[in-house]
Structures are given as structure tokens and as C-alpha cells.
Amino acid sequence: VQLRVLGSAAGGGFPQWNCGCANCAGVRAGTLRARARSQESVAVSADGEHWFLLNASPEIRAQLESFAPLWPREKRHSPVAGIVLTNGDLDHTLGLLSLRESYPIEVYATAGVRRGFTQGNALYATLERFPEQVRWHALELGREQSLGDRLRVTPLPVPGKLALHLERTSTPSPEDNIGLRIRDLASGKVLAYLPAVAGPSREVTAAVEGADCVFFDGTFWSSDELIASGLGTKRAEDMAHWPVGGADGSLSWLAKLPARRILIHVNNTNPLLREDGPEHAAATAAGVEVAHDGLELRL
Amino acid sequence: VQLRVLGSAAGGGFPQWNCGCANCAGVRAGTLRARARSQESVAVSADGEHWFLLNASPEIRAQLESFAPLWPREKRHSPVAGIVLTNGDLDHTLGLLSLRESYPIEVYATAGVRRGFTQGNALYATLERFPEQVRWHALELGREQSLGDRLRVTPLPVPGKLALHLERTSTPSPEDNIGLRIRDLASGKVLAYLPAVAGPSREVTAAVEGADCVFFDGTFWSSDELIASGLGTKRAEDMAHWPVGGADGSLSWLAKLPARRILIHVNNTNPLLREDGPEHAAATAAGVEVAHDGLELRL
């Protein structure tokens, strides 16, 4: 499996348009040892020819252009063989509406995430201009399914929540937020991809078991990160993210895994973004990396 | 008035994700004398402190970051004082959903464009998280209205069409597509902004009359541009764009205007993108410029 991180930030990106926090102001001014990041999306391929995107960020156009293997090879073409959605958050789905240039796309999602994006969404008509403009592939929890010829994906329910814009109108379900296990048939290598995890669970443990590489929710370092910085009133847990730091944080759990471990979906407020900071050093000491746009790996 | 072009391409941008035409392939390979362009949006300010965006492109995040005067000056802040929509096309509106980080925004649009974006759009709930998260200012055709303290805007109906995703469900109206006349109270200077014009009309003539600077629809060079290049079946007119070239093209009409004239909303297939091509030379000979991302001017 070849993998390229197209975007590594949480919703809003880093820096965020309306944020002048120390991180955002510092990265804009160039005074911080930190890298700007677009919103989370990863491209995965078994053969280097056919690529699957994990999530469709609002910044998908620039992200596709940032990586030459994703450029079209004919007059009308895309190496994007499919898009897998891990939940219905706008930072994971809005990019679909930027793929509206009359070209068929294949989207893999649970029935719940599909409904959340397509029902009552007048904008979606732009992706219904001809039959099968979008071919939806239903992800069924716990069932391994084909992702092209050479990859298999198993979606697992992980603690999370409904997309913000659906909270008032939809009923929560285990289909709302999933982790992915992606297996390469040729090499047997397994990638676990869990960009949003509200906390530990049996399924989370199962999702990473025996994986060669784990991408994991790195949204917040601490529960009160937004509150302490005067930027919000919600705790990490209110937003369904397991904080990385602290005695019960995901880092102490990730530290014990034998896989290559990479934090992704990093919020602009997260002190992990400072490459010379103590939080970054703690992650490194635990053997855990922080994803950045452009990171490539091969399993 | 200060102005900065944040994006100068039509929907899909240049290059376009699924397009390997001579222009797109050439700009990717670096073999064409052409500049990549993001989707059309312009920032306008009378004082350099408060900025109005004309249209909200899907690439708004990168566009705001590309121009330092649009960076926040406090922990939660944006110099974007308002966003004016010229129609409901997704390449003009989708960016609103990327401004969802719990910060109030002011949007100026006709009642028709507002309805087209907010009604039956479940995603819009992300902009309704607190009262007046979006304050809508109704643009009334032909009436001059305030755009902050120092600017005035007059919206004029110009030939155009409904946004693609609304074609099957909405009834066309003169509110669907407008041109803007923006007047600086201090200097008296007038900017005319008409990024989508289906053809000549009395209102189009009125919109540019006496303007110091005119931004005009530069989508297609010729009617059969998509057909001739094997990329589509629609003529420019079917997509409500007045071709630039030819005896009846907008260029021969623009050539007669005394204003500074700049083509914008340029489609990826348009030969005008080639800076060493005969179409570009014809525009230059007529005194007409082609907008590029980052172009700044002062009236």
C-alpha cells in the first residue's frame, strides 16, 4: 500500500480563517515552528494507478493537484477510483460537491452517512445530472468489502457523533462514525484509519489490532483546549474527540501499540502543531508521529 | 477602492481535477505559458481594513490565507465585513459552508439567490448554530444600498440562468444572476462586476456605463469550445455565457468602453489562458486584460 497525506488538519484547517490564536497567528507570521495544514484527507493505492481517497475535504481541488499521481491521464479522467467516508462531517464530505464536473465517482459510505449527505440536500442535485454520476457503495459495519481489485476495507463503528448539521434532525446510530481497516491482498499489510474517535472502546481496540500502520484522531491535546484558550465553550469530549494528552489520553494507549502510529485531523489549537514544543516531544518519545500534508509512506 | 483577485477561474478551476485538455495538461506539466487559477472571487475594500468578498468560492480558505489583509487581527476575528453573491452557482456559494466556525457573517444576495442556497439545504444548518450567525442583506434590483460605511452597491439583473442544481426545481427569475456596480463614496470611483453574462442587454450596458473598471465574464472564448475540444455537448450560450471571441463576442463590445476592462471567471478550456496565444494577443490589442489570481488594483 502506498499512502499520501493530502490534508492533516481538523475542520477549518490550520490556520483557520477566523482564528488569531497563538498557533494560527504564529504560523501565518512564520514565527512558529509549525507547518500549515489543509483539512484531513488521505490517498491510498495498491498499485500507484488507482487511488482511493479517505474522506473528501472542502479543499479537495488543491489537494488533488498537489500530488501528480492524482492528475488525469486522458482528456477526461481521474485516477481517483473511489472515495471512502468515515463520517458525515462537512470537513469530510463537502469536497464531493467539488467533483461535480460531469464525471462518474464512486463513494463508499454507511447507509447513515449517505442519507445524511444526500437527503434534504438541494445542492446534491449537482451530482445527479446523469444516472450513476455517483455510485454509492454501502459500507456494512464489520463486513470486509472490496475496494478495487487489490484492497479490502472493513468498516468498524467507533465512538463518535452525528455531523453537526444533522444533530437537530437525525437520530444517532453506530453508522455515524466509523474506523477503517484497509488490507492489501498482495502484501497482507493492514492500515487502520480512525480520524475521529470519541474515546476508547472494544471496537477501537479491534480496529487497530495487528495493523501495520494506524492513523488516529489527533484533534485535541487536552479536554479543555478550546475553553482554556478562550476560543470556545466545548470540551474535546463534547465534540466527540478523545484528547491525546493526559493520563487517560490516546497517546498513552497508542504508545503500547506495535504499529507505526500517526496522529491526524489535528485542530488548529493543538499544541502538538509546534514541532519544538513539549507535547510534540512527548508524542515522539511515545513513538507517535504527527501527520503533515505531503507525508508519504509505503506499507 | 482597493481590489484583489483571489480567484479568476470558472467553476472547477484551472486546472480542473478531471481534465487533461491541452490547457490543463500543459499548465500541470509547466509546458504552457499559463498560470494556474482558483475559482472566481474578488476582495474589495474602501479603507484596507474592512473587506467585501464578491462571491464565496469553494476554495475560500486558501484564498483568504493568500492575502495578508484578510487575516484575523484578534483571537476571533475576520476582516471580511461581508460577502456579495452575484448568483447561486456552487462555485460562487459553496465557500459559505467553509465559514462555519461559529463566527457571524454578513451575506448580500437577492431574495432568489438566498432561497436557492438556504431552502431545502440540510447542510446550511451548520450556519444556523446561533441566531444571526448569517445576517442576510437583501439586494433589490436597481436599488443602491450600503456596503459598509464607504461603499455603495447597485445590483442589476443581467442575462444569466439559475444555478445548475436548481434548474429542475426552481422557476427562473431576474434575481438569479446579477451584475454589481460598486461605488466608493469618497472617491466617486465605480467598479462594475459582471462575472456571468449570457449576452448583451440594456442592463449590461447600464451596468458598465461610466464605470472606472469593469470585470466581465471571460468564461469561454467561443460558443463551441467544449464541443470542439471533445469535452462536452453544450455551447457557451447553453451555459449562459457570452463568448469573448468572434464578431458578436464580448471583446468587440468591451473594446469600445473607456474603462479598465478585465475578463474573469475564465474556464479551463479557454485559449485566452495561453499568454503567448493569438486570443490573448487579440484581447491585449483591444485593451482588455485577463484576470489572474493575485492581481491587485486601486481605483
Tab-separated table of C-alpha atoms in Angstrom, chain A residues 44-247:
chain	number	residue	atom	x	y	z
A	44	VAL	CA	-4.274	5.220	-0.699
A	45	SER	CA	-3.294	2.928	-3.548
A	46	ALA	CA	-2.210	-0.675	-4.000
A	47	ASP	CA	-0.812	-0.194	-7.495
A	48	GLY	CA	0.035	3.515	-7.802
A	49	GLU	CA	-2.519	3.789	-10.611
A	50	HIS	CA	-5.878	3.600	-8.845
A	51	TRP	CA	-6.241	5.744	-5.768
A	52	PHE	CA	-8.834	5.780	-3.020
A	53	LEU	CA	-9.391	8.941	-1.056
A	54	LEU	CA	-10.234	8.579	2.583
A	55	ASN	CA	-12.656	11.483	3.074
A	56	ALA	CA	-13.384	14.372	0.703
A	57	SER	CA	-12.232	17.634	2.238
A	58	PRO	CA	-13.537	21.039	1.136
A	59	GLU	CA	-10.012	21.642	-0.206
A	60	ILE	CA	-10.067	18.614	-2.486
A	61	ARG	CA	-9.238	20.543	-5.657
A	62	ALA	CA	-5.911	21.860	-4.393
A	63	GLN	CA	-5.240	18.521	-2.685
A	64	LEU	CA	-5.664	16.550	-5.924
A	65	GLU	CA	-3.408	18.991	-7.760
A	66	SER	CA	-0.764	18.714	-5.006
A	67	PHE	CA	0.080	15.108	-5.891
A	68	ALA	CA	0.937	14.205	-9.505
A	69	PRO	CA	-0.295	10.580	-9.335
A	70	LEU	CA	-3.811	12.038	-8.857
A	71	TRP	CA	-3.704	14.025	-12.094
A	72	PRO	CA	-5.834	12.861	-15.053
A	73	ARG	CA	-4.076	10.791	-17.708
A	74	GLU	CA	-6.589	11.400	-20.506
A	75	LYS	CA	-8.776	14.241	-21.702
A	76	ARG	CA	-11.474	13.226	-19.240
A	77	HIS	CA	-10.116	11.038	-16.471
A	78	SER	CA	-9.214	10.786	-12.821
A	79	PRO	CA	-7.006	8.268	-11.020
A	80	VAL	CA	-9.449	8.593	-8.093
A	81	ALA	CA	-11.080	5.158	-8.132
A	82	GLY	CA	-13.233	5.843	-5.094
A	83	ILE	CA	-13.818	7.932	-2.008
A	84	VAL	CA	-14.396	6.392	1.411
A	85	LEU	CA	-16.204	8.472	4.026
A	86	THR	CA	-15.578	7.869	7.725
A	87	ASN	CA	-18.427	10.135	8.839
A	88	GLY	CA	-20.718	12.846	7.521
A	89	ASP	CA	-18.854	15.888	8.861
A	90	LEU	CA	-18.652	18.673	6.304
A	91	ASP	CA	-14.861	18.641	6.503
A	92	HIS	CA	-15.094	15.036	5.260
A	93	THR	CA	-17.864	15.368	2.678
A	94	LEU	CA	-18.072	18.874	1.242
A	95	GLY	CA	-15.385	18.034	-1.306
A	96	LEU	CA	-17.796	15.706	-3.089
A	97	LEU	CA	-19.615	18.804	-4.341
A	98	SER	CA	-16.340	19.978	-5.892
A	99	LEU	CA	-16.248	16.827	-8.036
A	100	ARG	CA	-19.328	17.877	-9.990
A	101	GLU	CA	-17.839	18.219	-13.473
A	102	SER	CA	-19.994	15.520	-15.073
A	103	TYR	CA	-17.672	12.666	-14.236
A	104	PRO	CA	-18.734	9.440	-12.501
A	105	ILE	CA	-17.490	8.998	-8.941
A	106	GLU	CA	-17.629	6.029	-6.601
A	107	VAL	CA	-18.381	6.747	-2.969
A	108	TYR	CA	-18.127	4.259	-0.106
A	109	ALA	CA	-20.153	5.127	2.987
A	110	THR	CA	-22.514	3.638	5.512
A	111	ALA	CA	-26.207	3.978	4.687
A	112	GLY	CA	-26.481	6.506	7.514
A	113	VAL	CA	-23.707	8.757	6.225
A	114	ARG	CA	-25.096	8.522	2.684
A	115	ARG	CA	-28.553	9.585	3.891
A	116	GLY	CA	-27.083	12.421	5.933
A	117	PHE	CA	-25.369	13.851	2.881
A	118	THR	CA	-27.947	13.227	0.160
A	119	GLN	CA	-31.331	13.625	1.851
A	120	GLY	CA	-32.769	17.100	2.057
A	121	ASN	CA	-29.671	18.454	0.357
A	122	ALA	CA	-30.713	20.506	-2.661
A	123	LEU	CA	-27.036	21.074	-3.554
A	124	TYR	CA	-26.657	17.361	-4.167
A	125	ALA	CA	-28.638	17.712	-7.434
A	126	THR	CA	-25.341	18.813	-8.993
A	127	LEU	CA	-24.164	15.212	-8.561
A	128	GLU	CA	-27.357	13.784	-10.083
A	129	ARG	CA	-27.056	15.203	-13.567
A	130	PHE	CA	-26.909	11.766	-15.184
A	131	PRO	CA	-27.701	8.264	-13.934
A	132	GLU	CA	-24.980	6.878	-11.686
A	133	GLN	CA	-22.968	10.089	-11.610
A	134	VAL	CA	-22.334	8.979	-8.038
A	135	ARG	CA	-22.282	5.240	-7.458
A	136	TRP	CA	-22.740	4.621	-3.759
A	137	HIS	CA	-21.204	1.511	-2.242
A	138	ALA	CA	-22.805	0.685	1.095
A	139	LEU	CA	-20.302	0.033	3.866
A	140	GLU	CA	-21.702	-2.517	6.283
A	141	LEU	CA	-20.317	-2.478	9.800
A	142	GLY	CA	-17.937	-5.349	10.438
A	143	ARG	CA	-18.076	-6.737	6.898
A	144	GLU	CA	-14.946	-6.791	4.739
A	145	GLN	CA	-15.648	-5.437	1.244
A	146	SER	CA	-13.727	-4.826	-1.954
A	147	LEU	CA	-12.021	-1.514	-2.558
A	148	GLY	CA	-10.990	-2.124	-6.126
A	149	ASP	CA	-9.180	-5.318	-7.093
A	150	ARG	CA	-6.360	-5.293	-4.608
A	151	LEU	CA	-7.652	-3.704	-1.424
A	152	ARG	CA	-10.278	-4.734	1.093
A	153	VAL	CA	-11.926	-2.454	3.629
A	154	THR	CA	-13.632	-3.345	6.895
A	155	PRO	CA	-15.678	-0.534	8.464
A	156	LEU	CA	-15.984	-0.647	12.234
A	157	PRO	CA	-18.226	1.531	14.385
A	158	VAL	CA	-16.184	3.705	16.722
A	159	PRO	CA	-17.367	6.180	19.362
A	160	GLY	CA	-18.309	9.407	17.656
A	161	LYS	CA	-21.273	11.518	16.772
A	162	LEU	CA	-23.510	12.768	14.022
A	163	ALA	CA	-22.284	15.576	11.799
A	164	LEU	CA	-23.007	18.932	13.389
A	165	HIS	CA	-25.553	19.976	10.752
A	166	LEU	CA	-27.552	16.792	11.368
A	167	GLU	CA	-27.644	16.915	15.169
A	168	ARG	CA	-31.058	18.539	15.378
A	169	THR	CA	-32.766	16.416	12.734
A	170	SER	CA	-31.275	12.924	12.841
A	171	THR	CA	-31.155	10.078	15.326
A	172	PRO	CA	-27.677	8.913	16.325
A	173	SER	CA	-26.626	5.477	15.067
A	174	PRO	CA	-23.458	3.350	15.119
A	175	GLU	CA	-23.195	4.096	11.389
A	176	ASP	CA	-22.481	7.770	12.049
A	177	ASN	CA	-18.757	7.393	12.640
A	178	ILE	CA	-16.506	4.567	11.560
A	179	GLY	CA	-12.925	3.457	11.591
A	180	LEU	CA	-11.478	1.658	8.577
A	181	ARG	CA	-9.227	-1.358	8.333
A	182	ILE	CA	-7.742	-1.468	4.844
A	183	ARG	CA	-5.980	-4.656	3.824
A	184	ASP	CA	-3.682	-5.105	0.838
A	185	LEU	CA	-4.388	-8.529	-0.645
A	186	ALA	CA	-0.930	-8.824	-2.186
A	187	SER	CA	1.192	-7.905	0.813
A	188	GLY	CA	-1.250	-8.675	3.612
A	189	LYS	CA	-0.413	-5.300	5.161
A	190	VAL	CA	-3.164	-3.568	7.141
A	191	LEU	CA	-3.789	0.155	7.509
A	192	ALA	CA	-6.123	1.296	10.293
A	193	TYR	CA	-7.662	4.718	9.709
A	194	LEU	CA	-9.551	6.337	12.611
A	195	PRO	CA	-9.547	10.126	12.251
A	196	ALA	CA	-12.414	10.711	14.695
A	197	VAL	CA	-12.631	8.709	17.919
A	198	ALA	CA	-14.590	9.974	20.932
A	199	GLY	CA	-12.877	7.611	23.362
A	200	PRO	CA	-11.656	4.080	23.937
A	201	SER	CA	-13.898	1.138	23.070
A	202	ARG	CA	-13.731	-2.528	22.216
A	203	GLU	CA	-14.181	-1.684	18.516
A	204	VAL	CA	-11.370	0.844	18.596
A	205	THR	CA	-9.067	-1.806	20.015
A	206	ALA	CA	-10.246	-4.308	17.406
A	207	ALA	CA	-9.785	-1.786	14.604
A	208	VAL	CA	-6.078	-1.309	15.321
A	209	GLU	CA	-5.228	-4.871	16.304
A	210	GLY	CA	-2.426	-6.282	14.210
A	211	ALA	CA	-2.401	-3.229	11.944
A	212	ASP	CA	0.916	-2.244	10.400
A	213	CYS	CA	0.043	1.427	10.468
A	214	VAL	CA	-2.550	3.351	12.462
A	215	PHE	CA	-3.824	6.834	11.677
A	216	PHE	CA	-5.607	8.147	14.750
A	217	ASP	CA	-7.661	11.126	15.957
A	218	GLY	CA	-5.208	13.875	16.913
A	219	THR	CA	-7.768	16.677	17.091
A	220	PHE	CA	-7.148	17.976	20.615
A	221	TRP	CA	-4.288	17.630	23.049
A	222	SER	CA	-6.466	18.289	26.099
A	223	SER	CA	-10.138	18.299	27.034
A	224	ASP	CA	-10.315	21.996	27.791
A	225	GLU	CA	-8.127	23.230	24.955
A	226	LEU	CA	-10.774	25.497	23.433
A	227	ILE	CA	-12.021	26.720	26.797
A	228	ALA	CA	-8.544	27.465	28.180
A	229	SER	CA	-7.595	29.442	25.098
A	230	GLY	CA	-10.829	31.420	25.220
A	231	LEU	CA	-11.917	30.132	21.821
A	232	GLY	CA	-14.944	28.039	22.694
A	233	THR	CA	-17.113	26.542	25.373
A	234	LYS	CA	-16.995	22.885	24.383
A	235	ARG	CA	-14.710	20.226	25.786
A	236	ALA	CA	-12.985	17.795	23.421
A	237	GLU	CA	-15.382	15.087	24.568
A	238	ASP	CA	-18.399	17.289	23.750
A	239	MET	CA	-17.131	17.313	20.197
A	240	ALA	CA	-16.551	13.551	20.235
A	241	HIS	CA	-12.762	13.645	20.261
A	242	TRP	CA	-10.531	11.670	22.620
A	243	PRO	CA	-7.803	14.047	23.796
A	244	VAL	CA	-4.269	12.926	23.001
A	245	GLY	CA	-2.588	14.099	26.214
A	246	GLY	CA	-3.086	13.327	29.879
A	247	ALA	CA	-3.150	10.120	31.882
